[in-house]
Amino acid sequence: MKSELRVQLAVAVLAVAASMFTGYAVSQTAPQSLASPESFAPISDTDARSAAMFTELGKVLTHPRCTNCHPATDRPRQGDEGRLHQPPVTRGADGHGVAAMRCSICHRHANFEPGRMPGHPEWHLAPREMAWEGKTIAEICAQLKDPARNGGRTLEELIHHIGEDTLVGWAWAPGAGRSPVPGTQKQASALVEAWMKTGAACPAQ
């Protein structure tokens, strides 16, 4: 009798635990890949080829791992569904949260897997001028070409930012329960560089 009660109790505990972590279920599908710059060679028109490469890069830029930290408001988002961050934190003057609730209070130097908590030494929101949540690929493209809205970067500096910045790189290793952005950081960097070298043309829409 006692043994049966223990089994029932264990099943109940597991059921509760499962319900708590339903939102963290890891996708069973393989991460999406990124096409290489060379694969766009059949497009003879240079502007069309350049725009096509940026559209491919858009798979990364419009992914929740990126848009959650480039929100349209001062509230970050979280999860693959882009829900508003809980607890209800706000950007603060420097993008690292307000004085009473800094990002670093919860987000430490690395992902904390037991608590499903993402982390990085420089965890923070992108500047307001770099918000692109809800924008089209064409709108994001125009924004990234504008130093007033891309963090003051030249196109050459964008290659380094997307290809080598470790906070950007977190998006490819976000920890359990969060889908990574497609491809690899090196592949994304190659697309940015090829896009720039072909004139940095933007998609029509």
mmCIF file of N, CA and C in Angstrom, residues 12-92:
data_model
loop_
_atom_site.group_PDB
_atom_site.id
_atom_site.type_symbol
_atom_site.label_atom_id
_atom_site.label_comp_id
_atom_site.label_asym_id
_atom_site.label_seq_id
_atom_site.Cartn_x
_atom_site.Cartn_y
_atom_site.Cartn_z
ATOM 1 N N ALA A 12 2.579 12.259 -9.612
ATOM 2 C CA ALA A 12 1.995 13.588 -9.446
ATOM 3 C C ALA A 12 3.063 14.670 -9.498
ATOM 4 N N VAL A 13 4.182 14.415 -8.820
ATOM 5 C CA VAL A 13 5.294 15.384 -8.825
ATOM 6 C C VAL A 13 5.823 15.589 -10.235
ATOM 7 N N LEU A 14 6.006 14.498 -10.967
ATOM 8 C CA LEU A 14 6.500 14.598 -12.333
ATOM 9 C C LEU A 14 5.530 15.355 -13.225
ATOM 10 N N ALA A 15 4.244 15.137 -13.005
ATOM 11 C CA ALA A 15 3.229 15.831 -13.806
ATOM 12 C C ALA A 15 3.289 17.332 -13.566
ATOM 13 N N VAL A 16 3.439 17.729 -12.291
ATOM 14 C CA VAL A 16 3.543 19.148 -11.970
ATOM 15 C C VAL A 16 4.801 19.748 -12.589
ATOM 16 N N ALA A 17 5.912 19.022 -12.472
ATOM 17 C CA ALA A 17 7.177 19.516 -13.044
ATOM 18 C C ALA A 17 7.064 19.683 -14.545
ATOM 19 N N ALA A 18 6.418 18.724 -15.183
ATOM 20 C CA ALA A 18 6.269 18.804 -16.640
ATOM 21 C C ALA A 18 5.441 20.007 -17.034
ATOM 22 N N SER A 19 4.387 20.285 -16.269
ATOM 23 C CA SER A 19 3.539 21.433 -16.601
ATOM 24 C C SER A 19 4.284 22.737 -16.411
ATOM 25 N N MET A 20 5.211 22.770 -15.447
ATOM 26 C CA MET A 20 5.980 23.988 -15.194
ATOM 27 C C MET A 20 6.932 24.295 -16.322
ATOM 28 N N PHE A 21 7.447 23.265 -16.975
ATOM 29 C CA PHE A 21 8.473 23.481 -17.987
ATOM 30 C C PHE A 21 7.997 23.263 -19.407
ATOM 31 N N THR A 22 6.675 23.202 -19.593
ATOM 32 C CA THR A 22 6.146 23.006 -20.937
ATOM 33 C C THR A 22 6.649 24.077 -21.887
ATOM 34 N N GLY A 23 6.745 25.321 -21.412
ATOM 35 C CA GLY A 23 7.185 26.422 -22.257
ATOM 36 C C GLY A 23 8.635 26.329 -22.653
ATOM 37 N N TYR A 24 9.381 25.390 -22.066
ATOM 38 C CA TYR A 24 10.799 25.278 -22.348
ATOM 39 C C TYR A 24 11.133 24.061 -23.197
ATOM 40 N N ALA A 25 10.129 23.443 -23.761
ATOM 41 C CA ALA A 25 10.377 22.241 -24.559
ATOM 42 C C ALA A 25 11.304 22.557 -25.726
ATOM 43 N N VAL A 26 12.318 21.749 -25.914
ATOM 44 C CA VAL A 26 13.272 21.956 -26.992
ATOM 45 C C VAL A 26 12.697 21.433 -28.293
ATOM 46 N N SER A 27 12.858 22.208 -29.349
ATOM 47 C CA SER A 27 12.337 21.808 -30.647
ATOM 48 C C SER A 27 12.948 20.492 -31.087
ATOM 49 N N GLN A 28 12.125 19.645 -31.699
ATOM 50 C CA GLN A 28 12.601 18.350 -32.195
ATOM 51 C C GLN A 28 13.148 18.444 -33.619
ATOM 52 N N THR A 29 13.008 19.636 -34.224
ATOM 53 C CA THR A 29 13.492 19.799 -35.594
ATOM 54 C C THR A 29 14.906 20.353 -35.586
ATOM 55 N N ALA A 30 15.659 20.007 -36.618
ATOM 56 C CA ALA A 30 17.038 20.483 -36.728
ATOM 57 C C ALA A 30 17.045 21.984 -36.979
ATOM 58 N N PRO A 31 18.047 22.698 -36.449
ATOM 59 C CA PRO A 31 18.128 24.138 -36.678
ATOM 60 C C PRO A 31 18.180 24.451 -38.172
ATOM 61 N N GLN A 32 17.525 25.524 -38.532
ATOM 62 C CA GLN A 32 17.516 25.954 -39.917
ATOM 63 C C GLN A 32 18.933 26.339 -40.346
ATOM 64 N N SER A 33 19.266 26.100 -41.584
ATOM 65 C CA SER A 33 20.605 26.433 -42.063
ATOM 66 C C SER A 33 20.591 27.770 -42.782
ATOM 67 N N LEU A 34 21.785 28.254 -43.089
ATOM 68 C CA LEU A 34 21.943 29.478 -43.867
ATOM 69 C C LEU A 34 22.646 29.132 -45.178
ATOM 70 N N ALA A 35 22.157 29.692 -46.263
ATOM 71 C CA ALA A 35 22.804 29.479 -47.554
ATOM 72 C C ALA A 35 24.112 30.259 -47.601
ATOM 73 N N SER A 36 25.079 29.744 -48.316
ATOM 74 C CA SER A 36 26.367 30.418 -48.448
ATOM 75 C C SER A 36 26.274 31.527 -49.490
ATOM 76 N N PRO A 37 27.157 32.526 -49.428
ATOM 77 C CA PRO A 37 27.166 33.570 -50.457
ATOM 78 C C PRO A 37 27.341 32.992 -51.858
ATOM 79 N N GLU A 38 28.134 31.917 -51.979
ATOM 80 C CA GLU A 38 28.393 31.312 -53.284
ATOM 81 C C GLU A 38 27.134 30.747 -53.926
ATOM 82 N N SER A 39 26.171 30.355 -53.092
ATOM 83 C CA SER A 39 24.959 29.751 -53.633
ATOM 84 C C SER A 39 24.092 30.759 -54.385
ATOM 85 N N PHE A 40 24.392 32.047 -54.222
ATOM 86 C CA PHE A 40 23.629 33.086 -54.916
ATOM 87 C C PHE A 40 24.267 33.493 -56.242
ATOM 88 N N ALA A 41 25.379 32.853 -56.593
ATOM 89 C CA ALA A 41 26.096 33.185 -57.827
ATOM 90 C C ALA A 41 25.224 33.122 -59.083
ATOM 91 N N PRO A 42 24.260 32.190 -59.190
ATOM 92 C CA PRO A 42 23.424 32.144 -60.400
ATOM 93 C C PRO A 42 22.594 33.410 -60.646
ATOM 94 N N ILE A 43 22.441 34.270 -59.632
ATOM 95 C CA ILE A 43 21.693 35.520 -59.827
ATOM 96 C C ILE A 43 22.635 36.510 -60.494
ATOM 97 N N SER A 44 22.425 36.768 -61.755
ATOM 98 C CA SER A 44 23.366 37.583 -62.533
ATOM 99 C C SER A 44 23.313 39.062 -62.182
ATOM 100 N N ASP A 45 22.134 39.569 -61.858
ATOM 101 C CA ASP A 45 22.009 40.981 -61.509
ATOM 102 C C ASP A 45 22.609 41.216 -60.126
ATOM 103 N N THR A 46 23.594 42.117 -60.035
ATOM 104 C CA THR A 46 24.326 42.318 -58.783
ATOM 105 C C THR A 46 23.425 42.810 -57.655
ATOM 106 N N ASP A 47 22.566 43.777 -57.957
ATOM 107 C CA ASP A 47 21.675 44.290 -56.912
ATOM 108 C C ASP A 47 20.718 43.209 -56.413
ATOM 109 N N ALA A 48 20.194 42.433 -57.347
ATOM 110 C CA ALA A 48 19.268 41.362 -56.966
ATOM 111 C C ALA A 48 19.985 40.318 -56.128
ATOM 112 N N ARG A 49 21.234 40.013 -56.492
ATOM 113 C CA ARG A 49 22.013 39.030 -55.729
ATOM 114 C C ARG A 49 22.303 39.556 -54.324
ATOM 115 N N SER A 50 22.668 40.838 -54.230
ATOM 116 C CA SER A 50 22.949 41.461 -52.937
ATOM 117 C C SER A 50 21.712 41.440 -52.049
ATOM 118 N N ALA A 51 20.567 41.814 -52.629
ATOM 119 C CA ALA A 51 19.316 41.834 -51.864
ATOM 120 C C ALA A 51 18.917 40.439 -51.420
ATOM 121 N N ALA A 52 19.176 39.454 -52.271
ATOM 122 C CA ALA A 52 18.838 38.067 -51.930
ATOM 123 C C ALA A 52 19.679 37.581 -50.749
ATOM 124 N N MET A 53 20.937 37.993 -50.715
ATOM 125 C CA MET A 53 21.800 37.590 -49.602
ATOM 126 C C MET A 53 21.339 38.238 -48.300
ATOM 127 N N PHE A 54 20.870 39.486 -48.367
ATOM 128 C CA PHE A 54 20.375 40.108 -47.139
ATOM 129 C C PHE A 54 19.091 39.429 -46.681
ATOM 130 N N THR A 55 18.262 39.043 -47.633
ATOM 131 C CA THR A 55 17.033 38.324 -47.273
ATOM 132 C C THR A 55 17.375 37.035 -46.538
ATOM 133 N N GLU A 56 18.437 36.359 -46.980
ATOM 134 C CA GLU A 56 18.884 35.149 -46.291
ATOM 135 C C GLU A 56 19.345 35.486 -44.872
ATOM 136 N N LEU A 57 20.104 36.562 -44.731
ATOM 137 C CA LEU A 57 20.541 37.009 -43.407
ATOM 138 C C LEU A 57 19.345 37.356 -42.529
ATOM 139 N N GLY A 58 18.248 37.759 -43.167
ATOM 140 C CA GLY A 58 17.036 38.097 -42.430
ATOM 141 C C GLY A 58 16.503 36.953 -41.589
ATOM 142 N N LYS A 59 16.850 35.704 -41.956
ATOM 143 C CA LYS A 59 16.454 34.556 -41.128
ATOM 144 C C LYS A 59 17.025 34.693 -39.717
ATOM 145 N N VAL A 60 18.200 35.298 -39.618
ATOM 146 C CA VAL A 60 18.836 35.526 -38.321
ATOM 147 C C VAL A 60 18.242 36.757 -37.655
ATOM 148 N N LEU A 61 18.196 37.856 -38.386
ATOM 149 C CA LEU A 61 17.788 39.136 -37.803
ATOM 150 C C LEU A 61 16.353 39.160 -37.302
ATOM 151 N N THR A 62 15.480 38.379 -37.934
ATOM 152 C CA THR A 62 14.070 38.368 -37.523
ATOM 153 C C THR A 62 13.739 37.199 -36.602
ATOM 154 N N HIS A 63 14.746 36.447 -36.205
ATOM 155 C CA HIS A 63 14.542 35.331 -35.282
ATOM 156 C C HIS A 63 14.307 35.880 -33.873
ATOM 157 N N PRO A 64 13.505 35.205 -33.052
ATOM 158 C CA PRO A 64 13.261 35.690 -31.683
ATOM 159 C C PRO A 64 14.519 35.939 -30.862
ATOM 160 N N ARG A 65 15.613 35.169 -31.120
ATOM 161 C CA ARG A 65 16.832 35.410 -30.365
ATOM 162 C C ARG A 65 17.351 36.827 -30.600
ATOM 163 N N CYS A 66 17.057 37.384 -31.760
ATOM 164 C CA CYS A 66 17.485 38.754 -32.064
ATOM 165 C C CYS A 66 16.397 39.770 -31.737
ATOM 166 N N THR A 67 15.176 39.526 -32.188
ATOM 167 C CA THR A 67 14.120 40.523 -31.992
ATOM 168 C C THR A 67 13.745 40.705 -30.524
ATOM 169 N N ASN A 68 13.926 39.663 -29.705
ATOM 170 C CA ASN A 68 13.617 39.813 -28.280
ATOM 171 C C ASN A 68 14.492 40.869 -27.621
ATOM 172 N N CYS A 69 15.707 41.044 -28.138
ATOM 173 C CA CYS A 69 16.643 42.023 -27.580
ATOM 174 C C CYS A 69 16.720 43.298 -28.421
ATOM 175 N N HIS A 70 15.958 43.334 -29.507
ATOM 176 C CA HIS A 70 15.822 44.539 -30.334
ATOM 177 C C HIS A 70 14.335 44.915 -30.368
ATOM 178 N N PRO A 71 13.713 45.073 -29.183
ATOM 179 C CA PRO A 71 12.260 45.250 -29.132
ATOM 180 C C PRO A 71 11.804 46.630 -29.599
ATOM 181 N N ALA A 72 10.545 46.703 -29.975
ATOM 182 C CA ALA A 72 9.979 47.972 -30.435
ATOM 183 C C ALA A 72 9.712 48.926 -29.276
ATOM 184 N N THR A 73 9.695 48.406 -28.057
ATOM 185 C CA THR A 73 9.447 49.226 -26.871
ATOM 186 C C THR A 73 10.634 49.094 -25.915
ATOM 187 N N ASP A 74 10.490 49.627 -24.722
ATOM 188 C CA ASP A 74 11.549 49.504 -23.718
ATOM 189 C C ASP A 74 11.449 48.218 -22.917
ATOM 190 N N ARG A 75 10.496 47.353 -23.280
ATOM 191 C CA ARG A 75 10.350 46.060 -22.624
ATOM 192 C C ARG A 75 10.968 44.967 -23.485
ATOM 193 N N PRO A 76 11.949 44.240 -22.971
ATOM 194 C CA PRO A 76 12.466 43.104 -23.732
ATOM 195 C C PRO A 76 11.418 42.005 -23.827
ATOM 196 N N ARG A 77 11.631 41.104 -24.754
ATOM 197 C CA ARG A 77 10.751 39.941 -24.892
ATOM 198 C C ARG A 77 11.558 38.682 -24.622
ATOM 199 N N GLN A 78 10.879 37.557 -24.505
ATOM 200 C CA GLN A 78 11.584 36.314 -24.198
ATOM 201 C C GLN A 78 10.839 35.130 -24.784
ATOM 202 N N GLY A 79 11.559 34.029 -24.904
ATOM 203 C CA GLY A 79 10.971 32.813 -25.440
ATOM 204 C C GLY A 79 10.877 32.835 -26.950
ATOM 205 N N ASP A 80 10.639 31.672 -27.528
ATOM 206 C CA ASP A 80 10.507 31.577 -28.984
ATOM 207 C C ASP A 80 9.253 32.282 -29.484
ATOM 208 N N GLU A 81 8.280 32.483 -28.592
ATOM 209 C CA GLU A 81 7.053 33.161 -29.002
ATOM 210 C C GLU A 81 7.122 34.671 -28.784
ATOM 211 N N GLY A 82 8.245 35.173 -28.238
ATOM 212 C CA GLY A 82 8.423 36.606 -28.059
ATOM 213 C C GLY A 82 7.471 37.242 -27.067
ATOM 214 N N ARG A 83 7.190 36.546 -25.964
ATOM 215 C CA ARG A 83 6.293 37.116 -24.954
ATOM 216 C C ARG A 83 7.039 38.188 -24.155
ATOM 217 N N LEU A 84 6.298 39.125 -23.587
ATOM 218 C CA LEU A 84 6.913 40.180 -22.793
ATOM 219 C C LEU A 84 7.675 39.584 -21.612
ATOM 220 N N HIS A 85 8.818 40.148 -21.324
ATOM 221 C CA HIS A 85 9.701 39.650 -20.268
ATOM 222 C C HIS A 85 9.006 39.679 -18.912
ATOM 223 N N GLN A 86 9.159 38.591 -18.195
ATOM 224 C CA GLN A 86 8.698 38.501 -16.812
ATOM 225 C C GLN A 86 9.878 38.103 -15.941
ATOM 226 N N PRO A 87 10.137 38.862 -14.864
ATOM 227 C CA PRO A 87 9.376 39.994 -14.349
ATOM 228 C C PRO A 87 9.406 41.189 -15.305
ATOM 229 N N PRO A 88 8.485 42.148 -15.119
ATOM 230 C CA PRO A 88 8.342 43.261 -16.060
ATOM 231 C C PRO A 88 9.462 44.294 -15.965
ATOM 232 N N VAL A 89 10.612 43.950 -16.518
ATOM 233 C CA VAL A 89 11.755 44.860 -16.495
ATOM 234 C C VAL A 89 11.639 45.888 -17.615
ATOM 235 N N THR A 90 12.403 46.980 -17.493
ATOM 236 C CA THR A 90 12.458 47.996 -18.540
ATOM 237 C C THR A 90 13.908 48.316 -18.862
ATOM 238 N N ARG A 91 14.107 48.993 -19.982
ATOM 239 C CA ARG A 91 15.430 49.242 -20.537
ATOM 240 C C ARG A 91 16.375 49.964 -19.580
ATOM 241 N N GLY A 92 15.912 51.070 -18.994
ATOM 242 C CA GLY A 92 16.802 51.914 -18.203
ATOM 243 C C GLY A 92 17.611 52.824 -19.105
#
